[in-house]
Short mmCIF file of C-alpha atoms and ligand atoms in Angstrom, two decimals:
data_model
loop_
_atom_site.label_atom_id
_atom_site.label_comp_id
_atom_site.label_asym_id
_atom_site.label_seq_id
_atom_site.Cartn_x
_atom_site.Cartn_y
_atom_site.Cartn_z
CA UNK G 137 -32.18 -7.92 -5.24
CA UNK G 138 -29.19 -7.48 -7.01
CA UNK G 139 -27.30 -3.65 -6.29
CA UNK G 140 -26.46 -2.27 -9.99
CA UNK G 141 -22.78 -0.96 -9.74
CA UNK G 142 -20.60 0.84 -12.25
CA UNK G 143 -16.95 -0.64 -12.44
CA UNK G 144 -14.08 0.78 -13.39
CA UNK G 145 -10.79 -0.84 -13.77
CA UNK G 146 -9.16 1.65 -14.75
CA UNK G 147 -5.33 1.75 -16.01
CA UNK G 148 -1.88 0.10 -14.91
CA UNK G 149 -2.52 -2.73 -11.66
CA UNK G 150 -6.09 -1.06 -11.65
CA UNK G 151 -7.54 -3.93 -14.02
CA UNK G 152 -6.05 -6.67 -12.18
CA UNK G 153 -6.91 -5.09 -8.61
CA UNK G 154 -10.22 -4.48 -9.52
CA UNK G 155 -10.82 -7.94 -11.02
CA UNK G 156 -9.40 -9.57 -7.62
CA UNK G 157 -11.51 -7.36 -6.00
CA UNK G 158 -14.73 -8.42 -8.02
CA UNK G 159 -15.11 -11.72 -7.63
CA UNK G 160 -14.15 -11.51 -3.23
CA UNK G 161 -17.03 -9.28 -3.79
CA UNK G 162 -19.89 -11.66 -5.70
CA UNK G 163 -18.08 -14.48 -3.00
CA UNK G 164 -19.63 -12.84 -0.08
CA UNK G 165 -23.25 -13.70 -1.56
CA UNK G 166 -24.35 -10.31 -2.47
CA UNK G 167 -25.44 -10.06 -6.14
CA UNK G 168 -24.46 -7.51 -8.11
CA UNK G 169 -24.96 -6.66 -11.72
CA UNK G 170 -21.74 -4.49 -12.72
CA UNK G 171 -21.80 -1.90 -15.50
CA UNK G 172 -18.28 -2.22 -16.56
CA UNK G 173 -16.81 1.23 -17.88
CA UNK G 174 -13.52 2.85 -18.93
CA UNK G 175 -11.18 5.89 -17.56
CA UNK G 176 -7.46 6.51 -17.62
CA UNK G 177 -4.85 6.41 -19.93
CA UNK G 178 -5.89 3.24 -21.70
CA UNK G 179 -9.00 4.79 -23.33
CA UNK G 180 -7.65 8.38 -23.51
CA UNK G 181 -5.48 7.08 -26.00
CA UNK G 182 -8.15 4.76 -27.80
CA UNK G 183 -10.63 7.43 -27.60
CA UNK G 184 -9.27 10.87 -26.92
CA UNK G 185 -10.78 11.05 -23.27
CA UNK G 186 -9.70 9.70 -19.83
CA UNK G 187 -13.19 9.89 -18.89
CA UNK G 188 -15.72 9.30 -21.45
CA UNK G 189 -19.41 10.41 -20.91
CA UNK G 190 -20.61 7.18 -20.88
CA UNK G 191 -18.78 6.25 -17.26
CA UNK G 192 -19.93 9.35 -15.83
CA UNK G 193 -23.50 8.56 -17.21
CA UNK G 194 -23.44 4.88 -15.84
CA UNK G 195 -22.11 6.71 -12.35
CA UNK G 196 -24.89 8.91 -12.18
CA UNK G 197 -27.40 6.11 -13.00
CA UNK G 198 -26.38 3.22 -10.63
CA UNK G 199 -25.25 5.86 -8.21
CA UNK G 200 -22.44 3.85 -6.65
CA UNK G 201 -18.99 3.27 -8.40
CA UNK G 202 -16.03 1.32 -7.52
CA UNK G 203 -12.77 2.45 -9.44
CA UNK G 204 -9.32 0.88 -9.98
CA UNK G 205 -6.72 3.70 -9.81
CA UNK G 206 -6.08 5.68 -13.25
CA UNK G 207 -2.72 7.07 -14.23
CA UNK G 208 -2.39 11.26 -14.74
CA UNK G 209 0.65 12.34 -16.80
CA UNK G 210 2.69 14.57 -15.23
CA UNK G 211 3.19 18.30 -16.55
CA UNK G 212 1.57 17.34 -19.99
CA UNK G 213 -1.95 15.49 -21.23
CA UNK G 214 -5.02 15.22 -19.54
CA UNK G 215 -6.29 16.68 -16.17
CA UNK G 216 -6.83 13.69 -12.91
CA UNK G 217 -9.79 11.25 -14.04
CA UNK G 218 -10.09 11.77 -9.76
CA UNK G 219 -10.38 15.57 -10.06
CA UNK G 220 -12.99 15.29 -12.90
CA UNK G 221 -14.67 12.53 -11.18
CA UNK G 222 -15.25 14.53 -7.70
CA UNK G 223 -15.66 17.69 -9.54
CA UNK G 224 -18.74 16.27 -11.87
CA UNK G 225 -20.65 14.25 -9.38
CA UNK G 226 -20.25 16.35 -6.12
CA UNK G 227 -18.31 14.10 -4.08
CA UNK G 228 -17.84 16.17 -1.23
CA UNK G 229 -16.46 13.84 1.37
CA UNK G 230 -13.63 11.85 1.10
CA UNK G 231 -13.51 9.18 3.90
CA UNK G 232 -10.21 7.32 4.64
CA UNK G 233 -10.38 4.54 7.58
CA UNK G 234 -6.98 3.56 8.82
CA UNK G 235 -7.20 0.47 10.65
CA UNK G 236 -3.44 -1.59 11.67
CA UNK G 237 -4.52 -5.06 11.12
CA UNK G 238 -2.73 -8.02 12.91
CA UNK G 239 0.47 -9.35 10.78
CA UNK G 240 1.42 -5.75 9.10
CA UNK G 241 4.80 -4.27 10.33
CA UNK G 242 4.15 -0.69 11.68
CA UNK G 243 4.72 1.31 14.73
CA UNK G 244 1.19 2.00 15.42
CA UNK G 245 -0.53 -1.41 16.03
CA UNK G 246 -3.22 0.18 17.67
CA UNK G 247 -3.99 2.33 15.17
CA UNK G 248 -7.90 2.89 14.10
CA UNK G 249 -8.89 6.19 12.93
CA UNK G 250 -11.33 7.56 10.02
CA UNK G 251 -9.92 10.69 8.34
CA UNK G 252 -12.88 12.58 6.83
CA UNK G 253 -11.81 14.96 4.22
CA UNK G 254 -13.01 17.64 2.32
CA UNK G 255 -12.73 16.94 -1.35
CA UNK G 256 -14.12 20.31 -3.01
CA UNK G 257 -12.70 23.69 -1.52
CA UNK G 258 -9.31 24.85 0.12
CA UNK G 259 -6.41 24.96 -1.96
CA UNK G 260 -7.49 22.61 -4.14
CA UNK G 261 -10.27 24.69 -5.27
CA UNK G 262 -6.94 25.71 -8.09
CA UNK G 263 -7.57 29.36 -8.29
CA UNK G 264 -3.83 30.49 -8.71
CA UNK G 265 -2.31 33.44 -10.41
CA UNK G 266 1.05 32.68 -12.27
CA UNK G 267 3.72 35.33 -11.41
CA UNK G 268 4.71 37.43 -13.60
CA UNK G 269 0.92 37.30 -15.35
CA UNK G 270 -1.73 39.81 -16.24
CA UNK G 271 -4.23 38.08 -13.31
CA UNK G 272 -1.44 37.86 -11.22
CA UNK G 273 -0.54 41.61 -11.92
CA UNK G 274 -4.49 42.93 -11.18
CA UNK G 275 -4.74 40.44 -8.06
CA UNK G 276 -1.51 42.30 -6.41
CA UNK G 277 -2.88 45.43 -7.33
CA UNK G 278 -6.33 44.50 -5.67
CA UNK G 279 -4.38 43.63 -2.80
CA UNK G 280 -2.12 46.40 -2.64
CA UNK G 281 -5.73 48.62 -2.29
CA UNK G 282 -6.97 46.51 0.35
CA UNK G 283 -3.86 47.18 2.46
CA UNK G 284 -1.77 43.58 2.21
CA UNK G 285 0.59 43.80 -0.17
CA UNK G 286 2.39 41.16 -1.87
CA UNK G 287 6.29 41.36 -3.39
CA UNK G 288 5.86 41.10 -7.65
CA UNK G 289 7.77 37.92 -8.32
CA UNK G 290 4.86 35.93 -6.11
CA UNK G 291 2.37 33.30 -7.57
CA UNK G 292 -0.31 33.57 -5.77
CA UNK G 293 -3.11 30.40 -4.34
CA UNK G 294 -6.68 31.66 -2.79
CA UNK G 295 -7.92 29.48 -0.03
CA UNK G 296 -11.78 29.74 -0.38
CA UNK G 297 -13.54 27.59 2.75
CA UNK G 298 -17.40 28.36 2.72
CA UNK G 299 -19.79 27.81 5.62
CA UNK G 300 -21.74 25.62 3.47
CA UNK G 301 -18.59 23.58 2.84
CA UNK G 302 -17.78 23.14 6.11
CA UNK G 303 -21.11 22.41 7.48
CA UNK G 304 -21.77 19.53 4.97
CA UNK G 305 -18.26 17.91 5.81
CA UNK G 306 -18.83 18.07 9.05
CA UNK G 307 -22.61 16.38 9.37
CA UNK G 308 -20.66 14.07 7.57
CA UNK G 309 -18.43 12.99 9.44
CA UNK G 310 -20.80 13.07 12.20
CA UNK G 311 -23.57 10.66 10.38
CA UNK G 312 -20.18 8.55 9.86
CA UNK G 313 -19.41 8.33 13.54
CA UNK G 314 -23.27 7.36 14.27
CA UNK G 315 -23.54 4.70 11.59
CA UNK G 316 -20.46 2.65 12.31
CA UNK G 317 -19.96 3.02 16.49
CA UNK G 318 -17.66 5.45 16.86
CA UNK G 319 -17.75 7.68 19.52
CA UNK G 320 -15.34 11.25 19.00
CA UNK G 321 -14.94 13.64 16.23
CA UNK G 322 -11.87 16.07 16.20
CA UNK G 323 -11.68 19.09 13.37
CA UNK G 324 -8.10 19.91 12.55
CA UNK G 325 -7.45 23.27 11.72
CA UNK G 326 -5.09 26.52 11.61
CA UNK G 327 -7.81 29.03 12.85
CA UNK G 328 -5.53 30.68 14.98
CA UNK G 329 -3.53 31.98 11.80
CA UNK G 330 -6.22 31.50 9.00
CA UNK G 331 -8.79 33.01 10.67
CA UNK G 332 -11.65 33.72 8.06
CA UNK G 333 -11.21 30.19 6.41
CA UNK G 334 -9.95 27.87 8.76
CA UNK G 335 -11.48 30.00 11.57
CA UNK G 336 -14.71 29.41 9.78
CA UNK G 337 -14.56 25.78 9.54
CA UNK G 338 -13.97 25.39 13.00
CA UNK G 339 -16.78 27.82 14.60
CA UNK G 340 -19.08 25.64 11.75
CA UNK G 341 -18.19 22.65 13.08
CA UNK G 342 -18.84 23.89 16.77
CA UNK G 343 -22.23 24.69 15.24
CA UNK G 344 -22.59 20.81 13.97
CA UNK G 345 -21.38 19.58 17.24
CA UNK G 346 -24.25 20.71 19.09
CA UNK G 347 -26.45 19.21 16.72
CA UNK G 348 -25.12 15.57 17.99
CA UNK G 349 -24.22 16.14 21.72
CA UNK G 350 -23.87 11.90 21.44
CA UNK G 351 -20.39 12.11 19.94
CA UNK G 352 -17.75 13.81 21.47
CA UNK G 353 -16.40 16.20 19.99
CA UNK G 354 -12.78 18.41 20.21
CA UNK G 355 -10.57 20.05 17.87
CA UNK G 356 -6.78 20.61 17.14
CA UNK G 357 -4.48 23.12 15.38
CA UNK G 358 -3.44 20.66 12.43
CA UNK G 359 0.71 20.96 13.57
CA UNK G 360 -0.15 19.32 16.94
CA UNK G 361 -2.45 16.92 15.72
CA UNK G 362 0.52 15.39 13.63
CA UNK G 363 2.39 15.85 16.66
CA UNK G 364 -0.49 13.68 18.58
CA UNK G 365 -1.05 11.48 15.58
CA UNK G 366 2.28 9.69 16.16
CA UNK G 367 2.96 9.90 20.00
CA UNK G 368 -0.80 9.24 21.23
CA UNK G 369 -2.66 7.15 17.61
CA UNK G 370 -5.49 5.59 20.22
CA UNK G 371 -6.82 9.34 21.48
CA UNK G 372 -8.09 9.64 17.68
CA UNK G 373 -11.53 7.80 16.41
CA UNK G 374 -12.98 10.29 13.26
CA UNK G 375 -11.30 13.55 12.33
CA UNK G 376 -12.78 15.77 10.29
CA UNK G 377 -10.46 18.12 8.01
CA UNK G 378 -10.28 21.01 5.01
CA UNK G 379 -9.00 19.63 1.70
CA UNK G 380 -5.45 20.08 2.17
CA UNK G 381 -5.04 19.24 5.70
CA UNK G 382 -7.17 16.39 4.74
CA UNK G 383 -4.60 15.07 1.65
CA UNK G 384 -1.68 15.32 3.62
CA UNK G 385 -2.84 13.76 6.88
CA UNK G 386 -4.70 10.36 4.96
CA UNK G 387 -1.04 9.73 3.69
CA UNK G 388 0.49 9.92 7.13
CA UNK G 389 -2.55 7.71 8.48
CA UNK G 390 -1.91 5.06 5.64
CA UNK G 391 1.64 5.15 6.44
CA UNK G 392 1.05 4.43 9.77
CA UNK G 393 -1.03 1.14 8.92
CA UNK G 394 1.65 -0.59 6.80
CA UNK G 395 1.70 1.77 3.75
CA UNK G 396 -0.38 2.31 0.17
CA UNK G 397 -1.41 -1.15 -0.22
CA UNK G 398 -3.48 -0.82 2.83
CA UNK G 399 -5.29 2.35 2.68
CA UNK G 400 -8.72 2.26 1.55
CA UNK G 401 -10.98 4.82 0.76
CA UNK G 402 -14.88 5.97 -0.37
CA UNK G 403 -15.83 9.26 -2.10
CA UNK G 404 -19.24 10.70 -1.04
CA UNK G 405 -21.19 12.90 -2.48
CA UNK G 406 -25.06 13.67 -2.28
CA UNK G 407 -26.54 11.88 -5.23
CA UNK G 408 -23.24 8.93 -5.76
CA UNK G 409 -20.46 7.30 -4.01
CA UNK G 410 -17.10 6.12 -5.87
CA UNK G 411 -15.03 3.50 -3.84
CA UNK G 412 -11.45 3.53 -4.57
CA UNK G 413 -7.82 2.90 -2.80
CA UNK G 414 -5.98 5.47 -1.49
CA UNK G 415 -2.77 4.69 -4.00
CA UNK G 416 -2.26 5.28 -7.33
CA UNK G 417 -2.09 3.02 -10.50
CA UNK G 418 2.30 1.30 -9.71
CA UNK G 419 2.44 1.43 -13.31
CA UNK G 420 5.94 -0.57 -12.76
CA UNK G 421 4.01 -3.78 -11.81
CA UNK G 422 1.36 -3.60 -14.72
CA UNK G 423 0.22 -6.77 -15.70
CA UNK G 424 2.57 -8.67 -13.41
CA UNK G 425 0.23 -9.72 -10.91
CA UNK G 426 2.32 -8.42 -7.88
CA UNK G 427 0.60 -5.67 -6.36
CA UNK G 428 -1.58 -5.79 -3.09
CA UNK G 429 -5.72 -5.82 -3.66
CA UNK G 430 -5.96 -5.02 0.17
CA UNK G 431 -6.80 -1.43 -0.30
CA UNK G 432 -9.43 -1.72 -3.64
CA UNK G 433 -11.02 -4.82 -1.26
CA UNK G 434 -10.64 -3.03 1.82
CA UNK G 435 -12.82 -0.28 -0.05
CA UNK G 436 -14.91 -2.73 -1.56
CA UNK G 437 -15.96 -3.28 2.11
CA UNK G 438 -17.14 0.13 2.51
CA UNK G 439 -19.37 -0.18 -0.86
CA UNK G 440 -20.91 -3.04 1.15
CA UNK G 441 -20.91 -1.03 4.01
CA UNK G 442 -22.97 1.97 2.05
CA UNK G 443 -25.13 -0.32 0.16
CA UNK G 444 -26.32 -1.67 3.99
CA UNK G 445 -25.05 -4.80 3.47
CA UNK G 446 -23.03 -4.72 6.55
CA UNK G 447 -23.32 -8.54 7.71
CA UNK G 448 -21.37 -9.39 4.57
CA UNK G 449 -19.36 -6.25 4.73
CA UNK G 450 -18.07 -8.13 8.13
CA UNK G 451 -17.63 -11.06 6.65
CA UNK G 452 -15.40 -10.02 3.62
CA UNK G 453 -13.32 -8.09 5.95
CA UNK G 454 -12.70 -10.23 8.83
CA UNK G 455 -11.53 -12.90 6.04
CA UNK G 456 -8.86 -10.28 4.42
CA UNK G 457 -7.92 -9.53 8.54
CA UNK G 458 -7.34 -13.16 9.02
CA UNK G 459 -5.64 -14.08 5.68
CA UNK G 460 -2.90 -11.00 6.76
CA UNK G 461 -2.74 -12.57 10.20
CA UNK G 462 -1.78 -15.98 9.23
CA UNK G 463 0.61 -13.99 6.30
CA UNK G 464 1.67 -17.32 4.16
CA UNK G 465 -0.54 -16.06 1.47
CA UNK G 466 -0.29 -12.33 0.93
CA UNK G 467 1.75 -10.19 -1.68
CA UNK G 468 5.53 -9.28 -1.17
CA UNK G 469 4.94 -5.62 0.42
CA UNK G 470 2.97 -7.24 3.27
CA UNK G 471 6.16 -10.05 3.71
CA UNK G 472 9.04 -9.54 6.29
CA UNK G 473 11.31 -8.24 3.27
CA UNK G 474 10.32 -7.58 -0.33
CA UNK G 475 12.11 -10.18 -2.22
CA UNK G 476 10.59 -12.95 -0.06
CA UNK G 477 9.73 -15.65 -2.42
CA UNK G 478 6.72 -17.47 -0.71
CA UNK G 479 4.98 -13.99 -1.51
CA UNK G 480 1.90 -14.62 -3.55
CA UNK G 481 -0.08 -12.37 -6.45
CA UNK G 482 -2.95 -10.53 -6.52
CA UNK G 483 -5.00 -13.36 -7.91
CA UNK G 484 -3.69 -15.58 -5.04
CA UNK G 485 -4.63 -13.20 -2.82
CA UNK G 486 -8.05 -13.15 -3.92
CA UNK G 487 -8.57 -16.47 -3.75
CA UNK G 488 -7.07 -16.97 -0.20
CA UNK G 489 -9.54 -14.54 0.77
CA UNK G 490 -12.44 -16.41 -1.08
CA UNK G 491 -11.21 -19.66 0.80
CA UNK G 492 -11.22 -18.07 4.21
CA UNK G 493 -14.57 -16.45 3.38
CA UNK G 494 -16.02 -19.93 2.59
CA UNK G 495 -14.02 -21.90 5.38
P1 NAD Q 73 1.44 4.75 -6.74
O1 NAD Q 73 0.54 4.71 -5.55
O2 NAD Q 73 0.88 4.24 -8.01
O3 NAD Q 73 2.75 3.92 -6.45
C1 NAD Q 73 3.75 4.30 -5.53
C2 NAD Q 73 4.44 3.03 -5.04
O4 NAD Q 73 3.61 2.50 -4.01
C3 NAD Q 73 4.56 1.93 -6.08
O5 NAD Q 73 5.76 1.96 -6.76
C4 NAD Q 73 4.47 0.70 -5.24
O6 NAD Q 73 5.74 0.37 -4.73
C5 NAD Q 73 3.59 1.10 -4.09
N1 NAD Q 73 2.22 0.64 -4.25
C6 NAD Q 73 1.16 1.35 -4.71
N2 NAD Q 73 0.08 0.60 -4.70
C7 NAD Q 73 0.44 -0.60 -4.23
C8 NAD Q 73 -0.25 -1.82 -4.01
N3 NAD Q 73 -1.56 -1.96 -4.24
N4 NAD Q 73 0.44 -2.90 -3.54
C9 NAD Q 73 1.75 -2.79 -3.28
N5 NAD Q 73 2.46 -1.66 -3.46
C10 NAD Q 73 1.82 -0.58 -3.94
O7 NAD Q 73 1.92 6.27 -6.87
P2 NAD Q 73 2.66 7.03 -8.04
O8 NAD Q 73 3.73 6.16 -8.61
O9 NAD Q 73 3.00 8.33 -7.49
O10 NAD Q 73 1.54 7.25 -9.14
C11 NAD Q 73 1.36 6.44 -10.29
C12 NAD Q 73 0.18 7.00 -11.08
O11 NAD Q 73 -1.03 6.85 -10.33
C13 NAD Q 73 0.32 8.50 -11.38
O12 NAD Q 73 -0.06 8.72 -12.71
C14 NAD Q 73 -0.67 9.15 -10.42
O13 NAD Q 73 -1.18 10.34 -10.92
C15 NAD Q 73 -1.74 8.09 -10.32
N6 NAD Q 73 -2.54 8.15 -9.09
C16 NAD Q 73 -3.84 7.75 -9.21
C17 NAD Q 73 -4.64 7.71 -8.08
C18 NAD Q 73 -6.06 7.25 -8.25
O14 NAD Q 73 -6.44 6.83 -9.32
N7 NAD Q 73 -6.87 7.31 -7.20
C19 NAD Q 73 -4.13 8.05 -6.81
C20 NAD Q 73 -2.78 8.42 -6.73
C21 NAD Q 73 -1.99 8.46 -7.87
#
C-alpha cells in the first residue's frame, strides 16, 4: 500500500532538493502518494502566511512530512516556519545521525553518532525579559525577594526543563538505540552548575536508564563532551541532550562529517514526524542547481526508516554511500576544491543515485 506523505518544498534550493529527493525516493519501489503543500517565503508573500493551515492540516492527516528548508528573515517578518512547525504538532525530539561516509574530507572518518535533541523546552522555550522593560523590571524585583539579585541593565532568559520533558526525550532516544542496533546512550548536561534544570534532566534520565538495562548508558558535563567529541568521536553511539546543548552540538557533529550538505535530520513528535536537513534554504544558489541533496535524501532515508520500510531504507542509502565513494558524480562542496569543474548538480546527483540504486 502506498504511505500518504505531505511534501513540502519549501523556499530557495528547498524546491529543487526536495524534487531530487522525490523521485530517489519513488526509485527505491516504495509507493507513495504525496500531498504537495507550501511554507516559506514564497507563499508568505503570495498569501500573507509562511505556513498556511492547509500544510499543517495535510501534516496532521498523513502524519509524516518531509520538508525542503524555508527561509526566516532576519530581525523583521515572520517567525521560523521550523519553530511554528515543532511548536503546532509536538515534535518533541529532534534526531540528528552523523555518519562520515567514505570519499568526504573530514578529520573524523570514523565518525557515527545520533544526537537526540530536545526540541520544546530550555532556552528555547523564549521566555525573555527585555532590559530596561516593565516585565523585566517586576522579574528583578521578584528576584531581588527571593534572595538572587540581578544588576538593572540585564535582559533576562528562564531555562524551564520539566521532568516530563526530560523523561519523554530520553525514552526516546532509548526506543532509538533499540530500533536501529545501537548499543550506548550518553545525556550531556551542566547539572553540576544548573542544578534544578539540568540536574533534573540528568537524575530523569538515570530514572529511564533503568528502564532499559540493554543499552548502556553514561553521562557527561556538556564542556567535556565537546572536549571528547573531537579527541575520542568512536566512544559516542546516541546522546541524548536539552534544547540548547542539543542545537549547538548537531552543528559540531555535522561539521565533523563533511559539513551542512551532509547532515540529515527527523523531527518526532507523538502523533507526526517531519523529515528535513539539518541546513538552511543557501538562498545564493536558488534555482541554480548546485547545491548538495545528500542531507534532504539522507533524511528521506529516515522517513523510510519510520515508515518500516527499512530494506529499501538500506538500499537508498548504501547507493548515496557508494555514489560519494566513487565521487565523479557529486556536487562541488563534496569535490577536492570548490571550483572543480567535473562537479555535477543536484539533478545529476539524483540520478547517479537512481542509477546505482538500479545497477
Ligand atoms: P544555509 O544552511 O542556508 O547556508 C549556509 C551555507 O552552507 C550556504 O551558503 C552554502 O554554502 C552551504 N550549504 C547549505 N546547504 C547546502 C547544501 N545542501 N549543499 C551545499 N552547500 C550547502 O544557512 P543560512 O545562510 O544561515 O540560512 C539561510 C536561510 O535558511 C535563513 O533564512 C535561515 O533562517 C534558513 N534556515 C532554515 C532552516 C530550515 O528550514 N530547516 C535551517 C537553517 C536555516
Amino acid at each position: 500500500m502506498a504511505h500518504e506523505v505531505t511534501l513540502i518544498p519549501g523556499d530557495g534550493t528547498g524546491p529543487e532538493l526536495a524534487e531530487a529527493t522525490r523521485r530517489v525516493l519513488e526509485a527505491t519501489g516504495v509507493g507513495f502518494n504525496w500531498d504537495e503543500q507550501p511554507a516559506g517565503i514564497d507563499i508568505y508573500e503570495a498569501e500573507g502566511s509562511p505556513f498556511p493551515e492547509r500544510t499543517l492540516d495535510s501534516i496532521k492527516a498523513t502524519k509524516v512530512g518531509i520538508k525542503g528548508p524555508t527561509t526566516t528573515p532576519v530581525g523583521s517578518g515572520f517567525r521560523s516556519v521550523n519553530v511554528l512547525l515543532r511548536k503546532e504538532l509536538d515534535l518533541f525530539a529532534c534526531i540528528r545521525p552523523c555518519k562520515s561516509y567514505e570519499g568526504v574530507r573530514t578529520r573524523f572518518p570514523e565518525t557515527d553518532i545520533v544526537i537526540v535533541r530536545e526540541n520544546t523546552e530550555d532556552l528555547y522555550a523564549g521566555i525573555e525579559f527585555e532590559r530596561g522593560s516593565a516585565d523585566n523590571a517586576k522579574m528583578r524585583e521578584f528576584l531581588a525577594q527571593l534572595g538572587s539579585p540581578v544588576r538593572e541593565d540585564s535582559g533576562i532568559s528562564i531555562k524551564p526543563i520539566s521532568e516530563f520533558g526530560s523523561e519523554r526525550i530520553v525514552e526516546a532516544a532509548f526506543a532509538y538505540a533499540k530500533e536501529n542496533g545501537r548499543s550506548k546512550v550518553t545525556a550531556a548536561h551542566k547539572a553540576n552548575i544548573m542544578k534544578f534544570t539540568d540536574g533534573l534532566f540528568l537524575e530523569t534520565a538515570r530514572t529511564v536508564a533503568a528502564r532499559h538495562p540493554e543499552i548502556e548508558f553514561e553521562d557527561r558535563i556538556i564542556d567535556n563532551l565537546c572536549n571528547q567529541l573531537i579527541s575520542r568521536p568512536e566512544e559516542y553511539d546516541v546522546i541524548v541532550l536539552p534544547n540548547l546543548y542539543g542545537d549547538i552540538v548537531s552543528d559540531l557533529c555535522a561539521g565533523m562529517i563533511g559539513g551542512l550538505g551532509m547532515a540529515s535530520g527527523a523531527n518526532i513528535g507523538t502523533e507526526a514526524a517531519v523529515f528535513e536537513a539539518t541546513h538552511g534554504s543557501a538562498p545564493k544558489y536558488k534555482g541554480l542547481d548546485r547545491v548538495n541533496p545528500t542531507a534532504l535524501m539522507l533524511s528521506g532515508v529516515l522517513m523510510l526508516r519510520h515508515l518500516n520500510e527499512r530494506e529499501a531504507a538500506d538500499r537508498m542509502e548504501n547507493a548515496i554511500a557508494e555514489v560519494i565513494r566513487k565521487g565523479d558524480k557529486v556536487t562541488y562542496d563534496l569535490k577536492l576544491t570548490r571550483d572543480d569543474p567535473t562537479a555535477v548538480g543536484t539533478a545529476a546527483f539524483a540520478d547517479a543515485v537512481i542509477e546505482e540504486m538500479n545497477a
